[in-house]
Tab-separated table of C-alpha atoms in Angstrom:
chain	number	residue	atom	x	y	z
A	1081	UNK	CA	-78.977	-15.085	10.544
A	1082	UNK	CA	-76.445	-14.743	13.586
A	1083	UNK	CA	-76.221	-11.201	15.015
A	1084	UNK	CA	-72.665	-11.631	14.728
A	1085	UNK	CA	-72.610	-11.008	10.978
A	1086	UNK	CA	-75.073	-8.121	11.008
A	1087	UNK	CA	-72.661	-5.184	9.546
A	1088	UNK	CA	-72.445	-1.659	11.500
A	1089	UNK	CA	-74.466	1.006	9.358
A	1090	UNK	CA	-71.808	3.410	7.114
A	1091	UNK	CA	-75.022	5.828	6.394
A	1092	UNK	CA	-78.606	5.537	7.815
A	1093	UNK	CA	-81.490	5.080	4.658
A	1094	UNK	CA	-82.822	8.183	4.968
A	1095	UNK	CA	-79.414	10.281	4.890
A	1096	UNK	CA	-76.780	8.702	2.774
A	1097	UNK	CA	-73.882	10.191	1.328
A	1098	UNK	CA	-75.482	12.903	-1.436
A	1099	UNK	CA	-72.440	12.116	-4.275
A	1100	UNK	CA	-69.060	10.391	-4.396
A	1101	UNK	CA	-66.018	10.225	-6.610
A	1102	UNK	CA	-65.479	7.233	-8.606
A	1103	UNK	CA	-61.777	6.680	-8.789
A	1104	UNK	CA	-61.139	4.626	-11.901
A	1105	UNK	CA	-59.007	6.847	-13.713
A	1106	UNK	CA	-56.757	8.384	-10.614
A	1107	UNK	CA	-53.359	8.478	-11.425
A	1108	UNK	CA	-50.090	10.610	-11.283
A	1109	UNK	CA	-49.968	13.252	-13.465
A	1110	UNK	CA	-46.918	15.459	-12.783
A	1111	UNK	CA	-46.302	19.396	-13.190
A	1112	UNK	CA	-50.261	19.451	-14.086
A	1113	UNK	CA	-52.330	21.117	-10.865
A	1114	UNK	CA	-55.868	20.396	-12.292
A	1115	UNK	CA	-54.635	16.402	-12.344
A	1116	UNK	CA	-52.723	15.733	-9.172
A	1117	UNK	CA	-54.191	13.175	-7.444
A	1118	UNK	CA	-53.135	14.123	-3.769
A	1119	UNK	CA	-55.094	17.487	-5.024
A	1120	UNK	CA	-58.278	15.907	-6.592
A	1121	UNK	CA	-58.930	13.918	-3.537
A	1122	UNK	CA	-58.561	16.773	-0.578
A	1123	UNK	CA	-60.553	18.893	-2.650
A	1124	UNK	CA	-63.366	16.538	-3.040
A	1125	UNK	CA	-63.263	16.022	0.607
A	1126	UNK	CA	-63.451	19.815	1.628
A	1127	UNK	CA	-66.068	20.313	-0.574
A	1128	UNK	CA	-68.252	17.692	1.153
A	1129	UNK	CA	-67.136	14.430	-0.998
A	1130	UNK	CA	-66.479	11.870	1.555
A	1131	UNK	CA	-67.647	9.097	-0.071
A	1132	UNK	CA	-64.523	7.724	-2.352
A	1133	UNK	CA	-64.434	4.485	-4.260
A	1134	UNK	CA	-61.652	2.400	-6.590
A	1135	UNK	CA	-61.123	-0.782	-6.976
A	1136	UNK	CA	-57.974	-3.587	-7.294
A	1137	UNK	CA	-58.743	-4.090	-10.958
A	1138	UNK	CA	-58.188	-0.223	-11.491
A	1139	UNK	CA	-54.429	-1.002	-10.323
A	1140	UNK	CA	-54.182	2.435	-8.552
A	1141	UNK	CA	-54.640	1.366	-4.937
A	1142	UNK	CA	-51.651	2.322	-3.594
A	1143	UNK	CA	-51.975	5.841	-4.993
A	1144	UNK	CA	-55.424	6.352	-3.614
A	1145	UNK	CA	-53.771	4.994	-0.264
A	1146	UNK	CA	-51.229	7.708	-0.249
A	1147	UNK	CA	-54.189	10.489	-0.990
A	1148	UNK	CA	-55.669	9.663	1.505
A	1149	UNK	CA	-53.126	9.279	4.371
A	1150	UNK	CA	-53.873	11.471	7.419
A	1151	UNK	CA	-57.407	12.073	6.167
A	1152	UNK	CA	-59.049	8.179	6.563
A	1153	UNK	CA	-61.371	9.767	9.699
A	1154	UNK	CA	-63.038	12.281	7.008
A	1155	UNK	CA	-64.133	9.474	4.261
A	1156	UNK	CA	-65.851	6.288	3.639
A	1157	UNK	CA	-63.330	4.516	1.506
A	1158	UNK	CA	-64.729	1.486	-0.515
A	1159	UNK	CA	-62.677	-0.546	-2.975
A	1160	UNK	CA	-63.652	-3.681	-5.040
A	1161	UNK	CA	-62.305	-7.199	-6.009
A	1162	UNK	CA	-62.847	-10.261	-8.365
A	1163	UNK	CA	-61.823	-8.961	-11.611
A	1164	UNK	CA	-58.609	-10.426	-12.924
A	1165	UNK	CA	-57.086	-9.092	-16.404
A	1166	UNK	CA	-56.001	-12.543	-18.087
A	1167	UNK	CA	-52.812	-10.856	-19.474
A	1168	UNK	CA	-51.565	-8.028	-16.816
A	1169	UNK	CA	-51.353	-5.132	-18.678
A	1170	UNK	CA	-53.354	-5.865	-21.308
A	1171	UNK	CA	-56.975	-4.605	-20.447
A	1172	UNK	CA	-58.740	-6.562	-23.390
A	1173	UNK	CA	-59.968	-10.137	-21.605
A	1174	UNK	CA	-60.750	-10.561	-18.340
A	1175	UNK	CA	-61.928	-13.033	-15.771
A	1176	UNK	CA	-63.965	-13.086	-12.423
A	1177	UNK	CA	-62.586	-15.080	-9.565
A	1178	UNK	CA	-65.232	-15.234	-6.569
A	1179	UNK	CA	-64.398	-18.152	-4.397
A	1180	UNK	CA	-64.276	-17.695	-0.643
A	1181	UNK	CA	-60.486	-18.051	-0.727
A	1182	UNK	CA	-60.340	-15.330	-3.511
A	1183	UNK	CA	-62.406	-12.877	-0.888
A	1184	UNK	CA	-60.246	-13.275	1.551
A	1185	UNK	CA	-56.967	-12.483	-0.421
A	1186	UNK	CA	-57.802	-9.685	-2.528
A	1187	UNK	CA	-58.559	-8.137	0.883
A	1188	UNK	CA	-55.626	-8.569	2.656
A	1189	UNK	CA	-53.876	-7.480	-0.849
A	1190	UNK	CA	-56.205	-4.227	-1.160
A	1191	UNK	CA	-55.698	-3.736	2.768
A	1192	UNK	CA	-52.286	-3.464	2.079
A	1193	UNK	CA	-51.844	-1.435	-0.650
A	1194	UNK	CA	-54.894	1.580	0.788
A	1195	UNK	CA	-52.319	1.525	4.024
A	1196	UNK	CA	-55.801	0.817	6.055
A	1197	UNK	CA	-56.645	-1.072	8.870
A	1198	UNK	CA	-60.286	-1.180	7.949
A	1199	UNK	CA	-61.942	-1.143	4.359
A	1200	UNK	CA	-66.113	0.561	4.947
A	1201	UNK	CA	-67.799	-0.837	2.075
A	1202	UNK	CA	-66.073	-3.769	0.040
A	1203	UNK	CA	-67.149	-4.920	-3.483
A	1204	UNK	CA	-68.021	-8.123	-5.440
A	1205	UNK	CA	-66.620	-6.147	-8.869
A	1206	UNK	CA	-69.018	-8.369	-10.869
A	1207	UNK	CA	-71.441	-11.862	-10.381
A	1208	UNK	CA	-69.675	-15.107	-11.105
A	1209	UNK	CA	-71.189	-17.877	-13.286
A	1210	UNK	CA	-68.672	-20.312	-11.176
A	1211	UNK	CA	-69.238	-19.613	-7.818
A	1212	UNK	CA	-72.136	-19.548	-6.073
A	1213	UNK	CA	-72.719	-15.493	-4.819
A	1214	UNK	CA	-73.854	-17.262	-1.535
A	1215	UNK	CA	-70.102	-18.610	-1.427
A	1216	UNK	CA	-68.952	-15.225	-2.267
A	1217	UNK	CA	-70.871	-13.398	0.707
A	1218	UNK	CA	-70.684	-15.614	3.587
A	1219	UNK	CA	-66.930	-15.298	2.661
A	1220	UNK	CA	-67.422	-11.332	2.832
A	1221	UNK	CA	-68.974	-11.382	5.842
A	1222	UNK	CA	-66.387	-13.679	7.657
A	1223	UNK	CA	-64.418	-9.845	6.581
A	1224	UNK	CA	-66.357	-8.042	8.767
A	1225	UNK	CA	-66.396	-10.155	11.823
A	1226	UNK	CA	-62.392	-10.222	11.225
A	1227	UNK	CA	-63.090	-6.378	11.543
A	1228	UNK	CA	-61.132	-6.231	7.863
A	1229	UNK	CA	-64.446	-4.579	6.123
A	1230	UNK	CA	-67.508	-2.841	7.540
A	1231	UNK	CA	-70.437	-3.066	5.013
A	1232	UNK	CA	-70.644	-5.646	2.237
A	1233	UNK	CA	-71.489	-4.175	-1.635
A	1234	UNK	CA	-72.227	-6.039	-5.134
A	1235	UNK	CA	-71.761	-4.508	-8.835
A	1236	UNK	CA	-72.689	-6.060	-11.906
A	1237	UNK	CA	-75.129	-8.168	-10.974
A	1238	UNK	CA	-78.763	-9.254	-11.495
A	1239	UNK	CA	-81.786	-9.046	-9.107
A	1240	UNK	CA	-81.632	-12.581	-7.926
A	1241	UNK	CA	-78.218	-12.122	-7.352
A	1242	UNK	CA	-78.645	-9.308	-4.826
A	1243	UNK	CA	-82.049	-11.684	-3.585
A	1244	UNK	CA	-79.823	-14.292	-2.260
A	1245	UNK	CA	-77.201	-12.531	-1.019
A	1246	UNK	CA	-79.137	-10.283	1.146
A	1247	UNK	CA	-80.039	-13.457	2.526
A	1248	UNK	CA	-77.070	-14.654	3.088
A	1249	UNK	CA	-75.735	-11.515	4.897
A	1250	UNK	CA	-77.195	-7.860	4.556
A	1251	UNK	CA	-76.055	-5.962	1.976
A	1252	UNK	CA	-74.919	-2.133	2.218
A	1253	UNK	CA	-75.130	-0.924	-1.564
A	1254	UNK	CA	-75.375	-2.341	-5.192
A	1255	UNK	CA	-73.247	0.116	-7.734
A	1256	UNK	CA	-74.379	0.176	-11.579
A	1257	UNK	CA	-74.418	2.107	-13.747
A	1258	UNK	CA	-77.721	4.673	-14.140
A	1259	UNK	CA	-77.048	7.938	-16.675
A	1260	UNK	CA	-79.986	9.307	-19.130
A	1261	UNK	CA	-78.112	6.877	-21.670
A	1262	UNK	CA	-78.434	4.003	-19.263
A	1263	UNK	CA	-81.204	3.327	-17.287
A	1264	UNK	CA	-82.124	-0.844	-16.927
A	1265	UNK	CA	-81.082	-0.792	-13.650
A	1266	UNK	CA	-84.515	0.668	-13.095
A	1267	UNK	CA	-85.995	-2.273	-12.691
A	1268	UNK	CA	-83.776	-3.304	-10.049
A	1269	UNK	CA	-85.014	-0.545	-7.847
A	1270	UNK	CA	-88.114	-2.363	-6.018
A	1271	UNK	CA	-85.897	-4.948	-5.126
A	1272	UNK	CA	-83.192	-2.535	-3.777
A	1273	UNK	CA	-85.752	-0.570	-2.000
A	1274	UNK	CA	-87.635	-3.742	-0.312
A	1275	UNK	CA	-84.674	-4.643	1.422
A	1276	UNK	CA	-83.059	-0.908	2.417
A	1277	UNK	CA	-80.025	-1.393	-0.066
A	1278	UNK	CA	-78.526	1.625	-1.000
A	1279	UNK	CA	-77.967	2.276	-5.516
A	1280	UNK	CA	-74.464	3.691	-5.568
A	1281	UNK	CA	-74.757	5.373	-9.321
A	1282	UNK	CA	-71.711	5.129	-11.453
A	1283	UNK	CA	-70.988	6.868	-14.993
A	1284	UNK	CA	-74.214	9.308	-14.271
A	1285	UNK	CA	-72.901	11.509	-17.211
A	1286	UNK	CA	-72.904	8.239	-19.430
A	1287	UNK	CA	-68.826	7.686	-19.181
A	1288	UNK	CA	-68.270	11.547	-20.116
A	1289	UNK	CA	-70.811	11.315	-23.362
A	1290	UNK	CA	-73.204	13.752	-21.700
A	1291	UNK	CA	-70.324	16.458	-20.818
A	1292	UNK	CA	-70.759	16.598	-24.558
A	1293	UNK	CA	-73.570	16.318	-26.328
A	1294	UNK	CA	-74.821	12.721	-27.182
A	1295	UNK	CA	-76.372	14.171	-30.507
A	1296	UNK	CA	-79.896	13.741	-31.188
A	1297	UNK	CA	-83.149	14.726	-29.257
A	1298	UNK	CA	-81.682	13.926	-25.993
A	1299	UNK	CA	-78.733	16.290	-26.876
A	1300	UNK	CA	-81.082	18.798	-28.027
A	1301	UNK	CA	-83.214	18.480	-24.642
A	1302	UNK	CA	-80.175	18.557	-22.463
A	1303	UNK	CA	-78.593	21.614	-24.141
A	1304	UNK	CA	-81.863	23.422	-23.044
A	1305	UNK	CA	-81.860	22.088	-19.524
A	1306	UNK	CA	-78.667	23.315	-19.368
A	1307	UNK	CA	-78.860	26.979	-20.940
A	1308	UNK	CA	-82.200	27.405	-18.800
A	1309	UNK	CA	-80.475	26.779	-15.969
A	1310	UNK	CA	-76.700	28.414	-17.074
A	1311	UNK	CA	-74.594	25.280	-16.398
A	1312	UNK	CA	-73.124	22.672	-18.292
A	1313	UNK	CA	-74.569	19.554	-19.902
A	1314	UNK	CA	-72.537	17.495	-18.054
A	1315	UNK	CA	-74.092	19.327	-14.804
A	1316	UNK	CA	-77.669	19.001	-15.778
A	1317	UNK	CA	-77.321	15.197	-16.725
A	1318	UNK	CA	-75.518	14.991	-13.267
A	1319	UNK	CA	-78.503	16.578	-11.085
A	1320	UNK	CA	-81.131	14.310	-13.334
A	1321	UNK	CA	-79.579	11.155	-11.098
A	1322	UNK	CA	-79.826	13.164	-8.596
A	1323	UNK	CA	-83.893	13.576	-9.190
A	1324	UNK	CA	-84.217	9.931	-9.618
A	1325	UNK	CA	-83.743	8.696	-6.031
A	1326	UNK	CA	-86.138	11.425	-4.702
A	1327	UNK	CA	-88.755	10.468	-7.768
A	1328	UNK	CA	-88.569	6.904	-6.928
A	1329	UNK	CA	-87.958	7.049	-2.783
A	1330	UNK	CA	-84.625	5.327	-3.517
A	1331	UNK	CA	-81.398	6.396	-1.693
A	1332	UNK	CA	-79.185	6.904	-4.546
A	1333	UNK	CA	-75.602	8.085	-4.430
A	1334	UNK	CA	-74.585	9.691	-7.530
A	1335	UNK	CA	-71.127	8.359	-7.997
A	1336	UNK	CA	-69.077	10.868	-11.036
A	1337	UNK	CA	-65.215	9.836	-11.766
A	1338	UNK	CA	-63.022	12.580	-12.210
A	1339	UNK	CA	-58.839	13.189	-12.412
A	1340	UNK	CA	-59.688	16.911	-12.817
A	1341	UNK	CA	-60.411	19.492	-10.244
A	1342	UNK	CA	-62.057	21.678	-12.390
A	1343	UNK	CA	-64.435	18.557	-13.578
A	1344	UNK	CA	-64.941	17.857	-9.837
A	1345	UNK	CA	-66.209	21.052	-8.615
A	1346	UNK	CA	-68.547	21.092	-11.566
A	1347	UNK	CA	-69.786	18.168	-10.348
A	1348	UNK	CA	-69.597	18.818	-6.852
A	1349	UNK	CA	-72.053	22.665	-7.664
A	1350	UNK	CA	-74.279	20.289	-9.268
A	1351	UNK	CA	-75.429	18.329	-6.258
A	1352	UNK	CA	-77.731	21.862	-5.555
A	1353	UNK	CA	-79.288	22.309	-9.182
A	1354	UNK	CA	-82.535	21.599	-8.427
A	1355	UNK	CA	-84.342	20.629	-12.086
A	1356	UNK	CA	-88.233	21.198	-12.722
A	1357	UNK	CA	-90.646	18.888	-13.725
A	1358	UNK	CA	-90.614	20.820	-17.493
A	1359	UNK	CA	-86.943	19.459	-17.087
A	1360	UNK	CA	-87.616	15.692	-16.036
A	1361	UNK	CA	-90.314	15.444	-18.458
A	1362	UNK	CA	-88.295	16.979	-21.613
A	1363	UNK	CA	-85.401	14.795	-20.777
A	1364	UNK	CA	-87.090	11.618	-19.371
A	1365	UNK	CA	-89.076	11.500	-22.720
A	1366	UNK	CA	-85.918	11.764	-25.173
A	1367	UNK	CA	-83.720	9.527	-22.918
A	1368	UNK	CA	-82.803	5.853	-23.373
């Protein structure tokens, strides 16, 4: 592998970022406080949230570009590409375009549209039955010796997939999904872990379910977490994630969307709720 395509470290193994803020839903929300974007993000970052991710197919780029403006020193910005809607607007069928050409324009589009010179850690959105991931990755790394990316990611993909791209070029972090309502990325960890890759946690309150109450024994085990700990369900399902990469010697980077500054200081008090093992036992046994 030629030195030249070795990435510069965003975050050492042992001391990655502790939580980010997943983006998805960010937009403009006039004469509401809780909801402006500009707000959501510079509170995040005072309050220790550097980490902030979105991604092209999420169509708010040049928002999160504008948040951000005179504060790109304080984060570690990471977008995504390769998801195409087939009908733009309509959010019902969509495609995944991979090729090396593909990698190099969704960059230059996304570069654009952030208002960055420099994008840290830069997506595959999802695998591609088409193109080979190999294709995909030596294309992604050709990014970072243009200096256009720093650190190469992958989402929605299998083990083999991250297998032979690591071999292709090193890769930074793998985001999917891991909640108390979601957990087969599990067995993805030994693989993750054998080669220092970073799991960047999305939807750890099961897309908003578990701000609720999912019904059921898990409900009923997470409404007791909660109350025996005087926070919110949403809270307690948050800080479980947060167990799971010190249970399994995984660096794991809980990774919460919000549009609400209320939600995101919740989340943000919940990085230091520190649960027992009564708790990881009562809700690892009623948990799917």
């Amino acid at each position: 592998m030629p030195d030249s395509l070795w990435s510069t470290p965003i975050w050492s193994d042992i001391d990655p970022p502790r939580q980010g803020l997943g983006l998805m839903r960010l937009a403009d929300d006039p004469g509401d406080p809780d909801h402006d974007p500009t707000t959501v993000v510079h509170t995040a970052i005072d309050n220790g949230i550097t980490l902030l991710d979105t991604a092209e197919m999420y169509g708010n780029e040049e928002l999160v570009g504008r948040a951000i403006a005179g504060r790109r020193d304080e984060i570690i910005l990471c977008t995504k590409f390769g998801i195409r809607w087939d009908v733009p607007g309509r959010t019902e069928r969509w495609s995944v375009h991979a090729d090396a050409a593909t990698v190099v324009a969704s960059c230059d589009r996304s570069l654009r549209r952030l208002a960055v010179d420099t994008i840290d850690l830069y997506y595959l959105h999802h695998r591609s039955d088409e193109t080979p991931i190999e294709e995909t990755v030596s294309a992604m790394a050709g990014l970072i010796a243009a200096g256009k990316i720093r650190a190469i990611g992958l989402s929605n993909v299998t083990a083999d997939d991250v297998v032979r791209a690591h071999e292709v070029h090193p890769v930074t972090a793998v985001q999917e999904e891991w909640s108390l309502v979601s957990r087969g990325v599990e067995t993805m960890l030994e693989t993750l872990a054998h080669r220092g890759i970073t799991l960047i946690a999305h939807s750890p309150t099961g897309h908003g379910l578990l701000r609720r109450s999912p019904g059921g024994s898990l409900g009923s085990a997470l409404a007791e977490v909660a109350t025996r700990h005087s926070v919110t369900p949403g809270q307690a399902a948050l800080a479980w994630v947060h167990e799971q990469g010190r249970r399994h010697g995984q660096p794991v980077v809980p990774l919460p969307g919000t549009t609400s500054v209320t939600h995101l200081l919740e989340n943000v008090a919940a990085m230091d709720l520190r649960l027992t093992v009564d708790d990881l036992r009562i809700l690892n046994e009623t948990s799917g």
